[in-house]
């Protein structure tokens, strides 16, 4: 019996060791900003809504000095229409609608996730990279790509995405049996900035620590 227990413990230990990548280093995101845009079918400035949403947590994993992937958790309860400090009645109403079961149903799905799987350098473009990954909203996972400026220096990462589109219907974000939904474009735009260090706003590089 003792030999059997010892053998089982050895197996568990070996599984744990082989499950870890040698040289892995995890670096947390310390600065982030996420903005969104939604549009009516007749797209004009008065029919465009925008707002913010907060990152709950984010991290990048390195194998030695090579970036392996990134994991990001978005706090859907933080979604807001309009300016963060806005108390506009219409924006408050829209914010509540976005959080309801009509759209993101944040009580049932409080978190969204993005798993960054690959970064491919771009040449002759306004952005230096194409980012690949899987986004999960309301329990639905889709693979997406988007242009971004990506800067990696040892274990410091800065990503500034272009404005890119997601189809809200892919994630079941729509009014159920309501004519209101036909007046809303299916495409919603997202743009974000995040980094593993505080950024110098002028050149978007990490601020050097004072010695």
CSV table of C-alpha atoms in Angstrom, one decimal:
chain,number,residue,atom,x,y,z
A,1,UNK,CA,0.0,0.0,0.0
A,2,UNK,CA,2.9,2.4,0.9
A,3,UNK,CA,4.6,1.6,-2.4
A,4,UNK,CA,1.4,2.3,-4.3
A,5,UNK,CA,0.9,5.6,-2.6
A,6,UNK,CA,4.6,6.6,-3.2
A,7,UNK,CA,4.3,5.7,-6.9
A,8,UNK,CA,1.1,7.8,-7.2
A,9,UNK,CA,2.8,10.8,-5.6
A,10,UNK,CA,5.8,10.4,-8.0
A,11,UNK,CA,3.4,10.4,-10.9
A,12,UNK,CA,1.7,13.6,-9.7
A,13,UNK,CA,5.1,15.3,-9.2
A,14,UNK,CA,6.3,14.3,-12.7
A,15,UNK,CA,3.0,15.6,-14.3
A,16,UNK,CA,3.5,18.9,-12.6
A,17,UNK,CA,7.1,19.3,-13.7
A,18,UNK,CA,6.4,18.3,-17.3
A,19,UNK,CA,3.4,20.7,-17.3
A,20,UNK,CA,5.6,23.7,-16.6
A,21,UNK,CA,7.7,25.3,-19.4
A,22,UNK,CA,11.3,25.7,-18.4
A,23,UNK,CA,12.2,29.3,-18.2
A,24,UNK,CA,8.6,30.6,-18.2
A,25,UNK,CA,8.2,34.1,-16.9
A,26,UNK,CA,4.8,35.8,-16.4
A,27,UNK,CA,4.5,39.6,-16.6
A,28,UNK,CA,1.4,41.4,-15.6
A,29,UNK,CA,-0.3,44.2,-17.4
A,30,UNK,CA,-0.2,47.4,-15.3
A,31,UNK,CA,-1.7,50.0,-17.7
A,32,UNK,CA,-4.8,49.6,-19.9
A,33,UNK,CA,-7.5,51.5,-21.8
A,34,UNK,CA,-10.3,49.9,-23.8
A,35,UNK,CA,-12.9,51.9,-25.9
A,36,UNK,CA,-15.9,50.7,-27.9
A,37,UNK,CA,-18.1,52.2,-30.6
A,38,UNK,CA,-21.6,51.1,-31.7
A,39,UNK,CA,-23.6,52.5,-34.6
A,40,UNK,CA,-27.2,52.8,-35.9
A,41,UNK,CA,-27.8,51.5,-39.4
A,42,UNK,CA,-27.7,55.1,-40.7
A,43,UNK,CA,-24.3,55.9,-39.5
A,44,UNK,CA,-23.8,59.5,-38.5
A,45,UNK,CA,-22.2,61.3,-35.5
A,46,UNK,CA,-25.6,61.7,-33.7
A,47,UNK,CA,-26.3,58.0,-34.1
A,48,UNK,CA,-22.9,56.8,-33.0
A,49,UNK,CA,-22.4,55.7,-29.3
A,50,UNK,CA,-19.1,55.1,-27.7
A,51,UNK,CA,-17.8,54.3,-24.2
A,52,UNK,CA,-15.3,52.4,-22.1
A,53,UNK,CA,-14.8,49.1,-20.5
A,54,UNK,CA,-12.1,48.0,-18.0
A,55,UNK,CA,-9.5,45.2,-18.0
A,56,UNK,CA,-9.8,43.1,-14.9
A,57,UNK,CA,-6.5,41.4,-15.4
A,58,UNK,CA,-3.9,40.7,-18.0
A,59,UNK,CA,-0.6,38.9,-18.3
A,60,UNK,CA,2.0,37.8,-20.9
A,61,UNK,CA,4.0,34.6,-20.7
A,62,UNK,CA,7.6,34.3,-21.9
A,63,UNK,CA,9.7,31.3,-22.6
A,64,UNK,CA,13.1,32.7,-21.7
A,65,UNK,CA,12.9,36.0,-23.6
A,66,UNK,CA,10.4,34.9,-26.3
A,67,UNK,CA,6.8,35.9,-25.9
A,68,UNK,CA,4.6,32.8,-25.9
A,69,UNK,CA,1.1,34.2,-25.4
A,70,UNK,CA,-1.1,36.5,-23.4
A,71,UNK,CA,-4.2,36.1,-21.3
A,72,UNK,CA,-6.7,39.0,-20.7
A,73,UNK,CA,-9.9,39.1,-18.6
A,74,UNK,CA,-12.4,42.0,-19.3
A,75,UNK,CA,-14.8,43.1,-16.6
A,76,UNK,CA,-18.1,43.3,-18.5
A,77,UNK,CA,-19.8,44.9,-15.5
A,78,UNK,CA,-17.6,47.9,-16.0
A,79,UNK,CA,-19.0,48.7,-19.5
A,80,UNK,CA,-20.1,52.3,-19.8
A,81,UNK,CA,-21.6,54.5,-22.5
A,82,UNK,CA,-20.3,58.0,-22.8
A,83,UNK,CA,-17.6,59.7,-20.8
A,84,UNK,CA,-16.6,58.0,-17.5
A,85,UNK,CA,-17.8,61.0,-15.5
A,86,UNK,CA,-20.9,61.5,-17.5
A,87,UNK,CA,-24.2,61.6,-15.6
A,88,UNK,CA,-26.3,62.2,-18.8
A,89,UNK,CA,-29.7,60.5,-18.4
A,90,UNK,CA,-29.6,58.9,-21.9
A,91,UNK,CA,-26.1,57.5,-21.4
A,92,UNK,CA,-27.1,56.0,-18.0
A,93,UNK,CA,-30.1,54.4,-19.7
A,94,UNK,CA,-27.9,53.1,-22.5
A,95,UNK,CA,-25.3,51.7,-20.0
A,96,UNK,CA,-28.0,49.9,-18.2
A,97,UNK,CA,-29.4,48.5,-21.4
A,98,UNK,CA,-25.9,47.2,-22.4
A,99,UNK,CA,-25.6,45.4,-19.1
A,100,UNK,CA,-29.0,43.8,-19.4
A,101,UNK,CA,-30.0,40.6,-21.1
A,102,UNK,CA,-30.8,42.7,-24.2
A,103,UNK,CA,-27.1,42.8,-24.9
A,104,UNK,CA,-24.2,41.6,-22.8
A,105,UNK,CA,-26.2,40.1,-19.9
A,106,UNK,CA,-23.4,40.9,-17.4
A,107,UNK,CA,-25.1,39.1,-14.5
A,108,UNK,CA,-24.9,35.8,-16.3
A,109,UNK,CA,-21.6,36.6,-18.1
A,110,UNK,CA,-19.6,39.0,-15.9
A,111,UNK,CA,-16.3,38.3,-17.7
A,112,UNK,CA,-15.1,38.3,-21.3
A,113,UNK,CA,-11.7,36.9,-22.3
A,114,UNK,CA,-9.0,37.3,-24.9
A,115,UNK,CA,-6.2,34.8,-25.5
A,116,UNK,CA,-3.4,36.3,-27.6
A,117,UNK,CA,-1.9,33.4,-29.6
A,118,UNK,CA,0.4,34.9,-32.2
A,119,UNK,CA,2.0,38.2,-33.3
A,120,UNK,CA,3.2,38.5,-37.0
A,121,UNK,CA,5.3,41.5,-38.0
A,122,UNK,CA,4.0,43.7,-40.8
A,123,UNK,CA,6.0,45.7,-43.3
A,124,UNK,CA,5.0,48.9,-45.1
A,125,UNK,CA,1.9,49.5,-42.9
A,126,UNK,CA,0.6,52.1,-40.5
A,127,UNK,CA,0.9,49.3,-37.9
A,128,UNK,CA,3.9,47.1,-37.3
A,129,UNK,CA,2.1,43.8,-36.5
A,130,UNK,CA,-1.0,41.6,-36.9
A,131,UNK,CA,-2.3,40.2,-33.7
A,132,UNK,CA,-4.0,36.8,-33.6
A,133,UNK,CA,-6.1,35.4,-30.8
A,134,UNK,CA,-9.4,34.0,-29.5
A,135,UNK,CA,-12.0,36.3,-27.9
A,136,UNK,CA,-14.8,34.9,-25.7
A,137,UNK,CA,-18.0,36.9,-25.1
A,138,UNK,CA,-21.1,35.5,-23.5
A,139,UNK,CA,-19.6,32.1,-23.6
A,140,UNK,CA,-18.9,32.2,-27.4
A,141,UNK,CA,-15.4,32.0,-28.6
A,142,UNK,CA,-14.2,33.3,-32.0
A,143,UNK,CA,-10.7,33.6,-33.5
A,144,UNK,CA,-9.9,37.2,-34.5
A,145,UNK,CA,-7.0,39.2,-36.0
A,146,UNK,CA,-6.3,42.9,-36.0
A,147,UNK,CA,-3.5,45.4,-36.8
A,148,UNK,CA,-1.6,46.8,-33.9
A,149,UNK,CA,1.7,48.5,-32.9
A,150,UNK,CA,3.5,46.1,-30.7
A,151,UNK,CA,6.7,46.8,-28.9
A,152,UNK,CA,8.6,44.1,-27.0
A,153,UNK,CA,11.8,44.8,-25.0
A,154,UNK,CA,13.0,41.9,-22.9
A,155,UNK,CA,10.0,41.4,-20.6
A,156,UNK,CA,8.2,44.7,-21.3
A,157,UNK,CA,5.2,44.6,-23.8
A,158,UNK,CA,3.3,47.5,-25.2
A,159,UNK,CA,0.3,46.9,-27.6
A,160,UNK,CA,-1.7,49.7,-29.2
A,161,UNK,CA,-4.4,48.2,-31.5
A,162,UNK,CA,-6.1,49.8,-34.5
A,163,UNK,CA,-9.8,50.2,-34.3
A,164,UNK,CA,-11.2,46.9,-35.4
A,165,UNK,CA,-14.7,45.4,-35.7
A,166,UNK,CA,-16.5,42.5,-34.1
A,167,UNK,CA,-19.9,41.2,-35.3
A,168,UNK,CA,-22.1,41.4,-32.2
A,169,UNK,CA,-24.4,38.7,-33.6
A,170,UNK,CA,-21.5,36.2,-33.5
A,171,UNK,CA,-21.7,36.6,-29.7
A,172,UNK,CA,-25.5,36.7,-29.4
A,173,UNK,CA,-25.4,40.4,-28.5
A,174,UNK,CA,-28.8,41.6,-29.7
A,175,UNK,CA,-32.4,42.4,-28.7
A,176,UNK,CA,-34.5,39.3,-28.5
A,177,UNK,CA,-37.5,39.5,-30.8
A,178,UNK,CA,-37.5,43.3,-31.0
A,179,UNK,CA,-37.7,45.7,-34.0
A,180,UNK,CA,-35.2,47.9,-32.2
A,181,UNK,CA,-32.4,45.5,-33.2
A,182,UNK,CA,-32.9,46.2,-37.0
A,183,UNK,CA,-31.8,49.8,-36.5
A,184,UNK,CA,-28.4,48.8,-35.0
A,185,UNK,CA,-25.4,47.9,-37.1
A,186,UNK,CA,-24.0,44.4,-36.4
A,187,UNK,CA,-20.4,45.7,-36.4
A,188,UNK,CA,-19.1,47.1,-33.1
A,189,UNK,CA,-15.7,48.6,-33.0
A,190,UNK,CA,-13.0,48.1,-30.4
A,191,UNK,CA,-9.7,49.8,-29.8
A,192,UNK,CA,-7.3,49.3,-26.8
A,193,UNK,CA,-3.9,50.2,-25.4
A,194,UNK,CA,-2.1,48.1,-22.8
A,195,UNK,CA,1.3,47.7,-21.4
A,196,UNK,CA,3.3,46.0,-18.7
A,197,UNK,CA,4.7,49.3,-17.5
A,198,UNK,CA,3.6,52.9,-17.1
A,199,UNK,CA,3.9,54.7,-20.5
A,200,UNK,CA,5.4,57.9,-21.6
A,201,UNK,CA,2.4,59.4,-23.3
A,202,UNK,CA,4.5,61.3,-25.9
A,203,UNK,CA,6.4,58.4,-27.4
A,204,UNK,CA,4.5,55.4,-26.0
A,205,UNK,CA,7.5,53.8,-24.4
A,206,UNK,CA,7.9,52.6,-20.8
A,207,UNK,CA,8.9,55.2,-18.4
A,208,UNK,CA,12.4,54.6,-17.0
A,209,UNK,CA,12.5,53.9,-13.3
A,210,UNK,CA,14.4,56.5,-11.2
A,211,UNK,CA,17.6,55.1,-9.7
